[in-house]
Coordinates of N, CA and C in Angstrom, one line a residue:
M1422 N 54.5 88.8 59.6 CA 55.3 89.2 60.8 C 55.7 88.0 61.7
I1423 N 54.7 87.1 61.9 CA 55.0 86.0 62.7 C 56.0 85.0 62.0
A1424 N 55.9 84.9 60.7 CA 56.8 84.1 59.9 C 58.2 84.5 60.1
E1425 N 58.4 85.9 60.0 CA 59.8 86.4 60.1 C 60.3 86.1 61.5
T1426 N 59.5 86.2 62.5 CA 59.9 86.0 63.9 C 60.3 84.5 64.1
V1427 N 59.5 83.6 63.6 CA 59.8 82.2 63.6 C 61.1 81.9 62.9
C1428 N 61.3 82.5 61.7 CA 62.6 82.3 61.0 C 63.8 82.8 61.8
S1429 N 63.6 83.9 62.4 CA 64.7 84.5 63.2 C 65.0 83.6 64.4
A1430 N 64.0 83.0 65.1 CA 64.2 82.1 66.2 C 64.9 80.8 65.8
V1431 N 64.4 80.3 64.7 CA 65.1 79.1 64.2 C 66.5 79.3 63.8
S1432 N 66.8 80.5 63.2 CA 68.2 80.8 62.9 C 69.0 81.0 64.1
A1433 N 68.5 81.6 65.1 CA 69.2 81.9 66.4 C 69.5 80.5 67.1
A1434 N 68.5 79.6 67.1 CA 68.8 78.3 67.7 C 69.8 77.5 66.9
G1435 N 69.8 77.6 65.6 CA 70.8 76.9 64.8 C 72.2 77.5 65.0
L1436 N 72.3 78.8 65.1 CA 73.6 79.4 65.4 C 74.1 79.0 66.8
G1437 N 73.2 78.8 67.7 CA 73.6 78.4 69.0 C 74.1 77.0 69.0
I1438 N 73.5 76.1 68.2 CA 73.9 74.7 68.1 C 75.3 74.7 67.4
A1439 N 75.4 75.6 66.4 CA 76.7 75.7 65.7 C 77.8 76.1 66.6
A1440 N 77.5 77.0 67.5 CA 78.6 77.5 68.5 C 79.0 76.3 69.4
V1441 N 78.0 75.6 69.9 CA 78.3 74.4 70.7 C 79.1 73.4 70.0
T1442 N 78.8 73.2 68.7 CA 79.5 72.2 67.9 C 80.9 72.7 67.7
A1443 N 81.1 74.0 67.4 CA 82.5 74.5 67.3 C 83.3 74.4 68.5
Y1444 N 82.6 74.6 69.7 CA 83.3 74.5 71.0 C 83.8 73.0 71.2
R1445 N 83.2 72.1 70.6 CA 83.6 70.7 70.7 C 84.7 70.3 69.6
R1446 N 85.2 71.3 69.0 CA 86.3 71.2 68.0 C 85.8 70.4 66.7
R1447 N 84.6 70.6 66.3 CA 84.1 70.0 65.1 C 83.7 71.2 64.2
F1448 N 84.7 71.8 63.7 CA 84.5 73.0 62.9 C 83.8 72.9 61.6
L1449 N 84.1 71.8 60.9 CA 83.4 71.6 59.6 C 81.9 71.4 59.8
A1450 N 81.5 70.6 60.8 CA 80.1 70.4 61.1 C 79.5 71.7 61.6
A1451 N 80.2 72.5 62.4 CA 79.7 73.7 62.9 C 79.4 74.7 61.7
A1452 N 80.4 74.7 60.8 CA 80.2 75.6 59.6 C 79.0 75.2 58.8
R1453 N 78.8 73.9 58.7 CA 77.6 73.4 57.9 C 76.3 73.8 58.6
I1454 N 76.3 73.6 59.9 CA 75.1 73.9 60.7 C 74.8 75.4 60.7
A1455 N 75.8 76.2 60.7 CA 75.7 77.7 60.6 C 75.1 78.1 59.3
A1456 N 75.6 77.4 58.2 CA 75.0 77.7 56.9 C 73.5 77.4 56.8
Y1457 N 73.2 76.2 57.3 CA 71.8 75.8 57.3 C 70.9 76.8 58.2
S1458 N 71.5 77.2 59.2 CA 70.7 78.1 60.1 C 70.5 79.5 59.6
L1459 N 71.3 79.9 58.7 CA 71.2 81.2 58.1 C 70.2 81.3 57.0
V1460 N 69.8 80.1 56.4 CA 68.8 80.0 55.3 C 67.5 80.6 55.7
P1461 N 66.8 80.3 56.8 CA 65.5 80.9 57.1 C 65.5 82.4 57.2
V1462 N 66.6 83.0 57.8 CA 66.6 84.5 57.9 C 66.8 85.1 56.5
G1463 N 67.6 84.4 55.7 CA 67.8 84.9 54.3 C 66.5 84.9 53.5
L1464 N 65.8 83.8 53.6 CA 64.5 83.7 53.0 C 63.5 84.8 53.4
A1465 N 63.5 85.0 54.7 CA 62.6 86.0 55.3 C 63.0 87.4 54.8
M1466 N 64.3 87.7 54.7 CA 64.8 89.0 54.3 C 64.5 89.2 52.8
T1467 N 64.5 88.2 52.0 CA 64.2 88.4 50.5 C 62.7 88.5 50.2
G1468 N 61.9 88.2 51.2 CA 60.5 88.3 51.0 C 59.8 87.0 50.5
I1469 N 60.6 85.9 50.4 CA 60.0 84.7 49.9 C 59.1 84.1 51.0
V1470 N 59.4 84.3 52.2 CA 58.5 83.7 53.3 C 57.2 84.4 53.3
G1471 N 57.1 85.7 53.1 CA 55.9 86.4 53.0 C 55.0 85.9 51.8
W1472 N 55.7 85.7 50.6 CA 55.0 85.3 49.4 C 54.5 83.9 49.7
L1473 N 55.2 83.0 50.3 CA 54.7 81.7 50.6 C 53.6 81.7 51.5
A1474 N 53.6 82.6 52.5 CA 52.5 82.7 53.5 C 51.2 83.2 52.8
D1475 N 51.4 84.1 51.9 CA 50.2 84.6 51.1 C 49.7 83.5 50.2
T1476 N 50.6 82.8 49.6 CA 50.1 81.7 48.7 C 49.4 80.6 49.4
A1477 N 49.9 80.3 50.6 CA 49.4 79.2 51.4 C 47.9 79.4 51.8
F1478 N 47.5 80.6 52.0 CA 46.1 80.9 52.4 C 45.3 81.4 51.3
S1479 N 45.7 81.3 50.0 CA 44.9 81.8 48.9 C 44.2 80.6 48.2
P1480 N 42.9 80.6 48.1 CA 42.2 79.5 47.4 C 42.5 79.5 45.9
T1481 N 42.7 80.6 45.3 CA 43.1 80.7 43.9 C 44.4 80.0 43.7
A1482 N 45.4 80.2 44.5 CA 46.7 79.5 44.4 C 46.5 78.0 44.5
W1483 N 45.7 77.6 45.5 CA 45.5 76.1 45.6 C 44.8 75.5 44.4
A1484 N 43.9 76.3 43.9 CA 43.2 75.8 42.7 C 44.2 75.7 41.5
G1485 N 45.1 76.6 41.4 CA 46.1 76.6 40.4 C 47.1 75.4 40.6
F1486 N 47.4 75.1 41.8 CA 48.3 73.9 42.1 C 47.5 72.7 41.8
G1487 N 46.2 72.6 42.0 CA 45.4 71.5 41.7 C 45.4 71.2 40.2
L1488 N 45.2 72.3 39.4 CA 45.2 72.2 38.0 C 46.6 71.8 37.4
L1489 N 47.6 72.3 38.0 CA 49.0 71.8 37.6 C 49.2 70.3 37.9
G1490 N 48.7 69.9 39.0 CA 48.8 68.5 39.4 C 48.0 67.6 38.4
A1491 N 46.8 68.1 38.1 CA 45.9 67.3 37.1 C 46.6 67.3 35.7
A1492 N 47.2 68.4 35.3 CA 47.9 68.4 34.0 C 49.1 67.4 34.1
W1493 N 49.8 67.4 35.1 CA 51.0 66.5 35.3 C 50.5 65.1 35.3
L1494 N 49.4 64.8 36.0 CA 48.9 63.4 36.0 C 48.4 62.9 34.6
L1495 N 47.8 63.8 33.9 CA 47.4 63.4 32.5 C 48.6 63.2 31.6
F1496 N 49.6 64.0 31.7 CA 50.8 63.9 30.9 C 51.5 62.6 31.3
A1497 N 51.6 62.3 32.5 CA 52.3 61.0 33.0 C 51.5 59.8 32.5
T1498 N 50.2 59.9 32.6 CA 49.3 58.7 32.2 C 49.5 58.5 30.7
T1499 N 49.4 59.5 29.9 CA 49.5 59.3 28.5 C 50.9 58.8 28.1
R1500 N 51.9 59.3 28.8 CA 53.3 58.7 28.4 C 53.4 57.3 28.8
A1501 N 52.8 56.9 29.9 CA 52.8 55.5 30.4 C 52.1 54.6 29.4
V1502 N 50.9 55.0 28.9 CA 50.1 54.3 28.0 C 50.9 54.2 26.6
E1503 N 51.5 55.3 26.2 CA 52.3 55.3 25.0 C 53.4 54.3 25.0
R1504 N 54.1 54.3 26.2 CA 55.2 53.3 26.3 C 54.7 51.9 26.3
R1505 N 53.6 51.6 26.9 CA 53.1 50.3 27.0 C 52.6 49.8 25.6
R1506 N 52.1 50.7 24.8 CA 51.7 50.3 23.5 C 52.9 50.1 22.5
G1507 N 54.0 50.7 22.9 CA 55.2 50.5 22.0 C 55.5 51.7 21.2
G1508 N 55.3 52.9 21.7 CA 55.7 54.0 20.9 C 54.6 54.9 20.5
T1509 N 54.9 55.8 19.6 CA 53.8 56.8 19.2 C 53.0 56.1 18.0
R1510 N 52.0 56.8 17.6 CA 51.1 56.2 16.6 C 51.9 56.1 15.2
K1511 N 52.8 57.1 15.0 CA 53.6 57.0 13.7 C 54.5 55.8 13.8
E1512 N 55.1 55.5 14.9 CA 56.0 54.4 15.0 C 55.2 53.1 14.8
R1513 N 54.1 53.0 15.4 CA 53.3 51.7 15.2 C 52.8 51.5 13.8
K1514 N 52.5 52.6 13.1 CA 52.1 52.5 11.7 C 53.3 52.1 10.9
E1515 N 54.4 52.6 11.2 CA 55.6 52.2 10.4 C 56.0 50.8 10.6
T1516 N 55.8 50.3 11.8 CA 56.2 48.9 12.0 C 55.1 47.9 11.3
T1517 N 53.9 48.4 11.2 CA 52.9 47.5 10.5 C 53.2 47.6 9.0
R1518 N 53.6 48.7 8.5 CA 54.0 48.9 7.1 C 55.1 47.9 6.7
T1519 N 56.1 47.9 7.5 CA 57.3 47.1 7.2 C 56.9 45.6 7.3
A1520 N 56.0 45.3 8.2 CA 55.5 43.9 8.3 C 54.7 43.5 7.1
E1521 N 53.9 44.5 6.6 CA 53.1 44.2 5.4 C 54.0 44.0 4.1
R1522 N 55.1 44.7 4.1 CA 56.0 44.6 2.9 C 56.7 43.2 2.8
G1523 N 56.6 42.5 3.8 CA 57.2 41.1 3.8 C 58.6 41.1 4.3
A1524 N 58.9 42.0 5.2 CA 60.2 42.0 5.8 C 60.4 40.8 6.7
V1525 N 61.4 40.1 6.5 CA 61.6 38.9 7.3 C 62.9 39.0 8.1
A1526 N 63.0 38.3 9.1 CA 64.3 38.3 9.9 C 65.3 37.5 9.1
P1527 N 66.6 37.9 9.3 CA 67.7 37.2 8.6 C 67.7 35.7 9.0
A1528 N 68.1 34.9 8.1 CA 68.1 33.4 8.4 C 69.1 33.1 9.5
A1529 N 68.7 32.2 10.3 CA 69.6 31.8 11.4 C 70.7 31.0 10.8
S1530 N 71.9 31.0 11.4 CA 73.0 30.2 10.9 C 72.7 28.8 11.2
G1531 N 73.3 27.9 10.4 CA 73.0 26.5 10.5 C 73.6 26.0 11.8
S1532 N 73.1 24.9 12.3 CA 73.5 24.4 13.6 C 74.9 23.8 13.5
E1533 N 75.3 23.4 12.2 CA 76.7 22.9 12.1 C 77.7 23.9 12.4
D1534 N 77.5 25.2 12.0 CA 78.4 26.2 12.2 C 78.6 26.5 13.7
D1535 N 77.5 26.4 14.4 CA 77.5 26.6 15.9 C 78.3 25.5 16.6
F1536 N 78.1 24.3 16.2 CA 78.8 23.2 16.9 C 80.3 23.2 16.5
S1537 N 80.6 23.6 15.3 CA 82.0 23.6 14.9 C 82.8 24.7 15.6
D1538 N 82.1 25.8 15.9 CA 82.8 26.8 16.8 C 83.0 26.3 18.2
I1539 N 82.1 25.6 18.7 CA 82.2 25.1 20.0 C 83.3 24.0 20.1
E1540 N 83.3 23.2 19.1 CA 84.4 22.1 19.0 C 85.7 22.8 18.9
A1541 N 85.9 23.8 18.1 CA 87.2 24.5 18.0 C 87.6 25.1 19.3
I1542 N 86.7 25.6 20.0 CA 87.1 26.2 21.4 C 87.5 25.1 22.3
L1543 N 86.7 24.0 22.3 CA 87.1 22.9 23.2 C 88.4 22.3 22.9
K1544 N 88.7 22.1 21.6 CA 90.0 21.6 21.2 C 91.1 22.5 21.5
K1545 N 90.9 23.8 21.4 CA 91.9 24.8 21.8 C 92.3 24.7 23.3
H1546 N 91.4 24.4 24.1 CA 91.6 24.2 25.5 C 92.0 22.8 25.9
G1547 N 92.0 21.9 25.0 CA 92.4 20.5 25.3 C 91.3 19.7 25.9
I1548 N 90.1 20.0 25.6 CA 89.0 19.3 26.2 C 88.4 18.4 25.2

């Protein structure tokens, strides 16, 4: 009952501010303020405010929120550790298998090729 009264008062105050804003010829801002001020009454009329009030004072609901938070924390921690290690266990095993097979990196191009490219570019620009 009190929550609905507070929501109505907040909406009435918001609509008053919207009226003053519209009087100052700022109609777009006034419409936006009016929209925001109607939200609390809409929430009260749909029953969401009552549900939130019941949830806020329920120890069971808070225990449930605590468990959800603990589950999220565990999930985030395991994901962070997995990323730090470099992927999942399957991916790590696969990389060690390829390393054991003797996979090597492709040979680097010779330094002569690198300098010849640079020389060609410099000659092209007249340097």
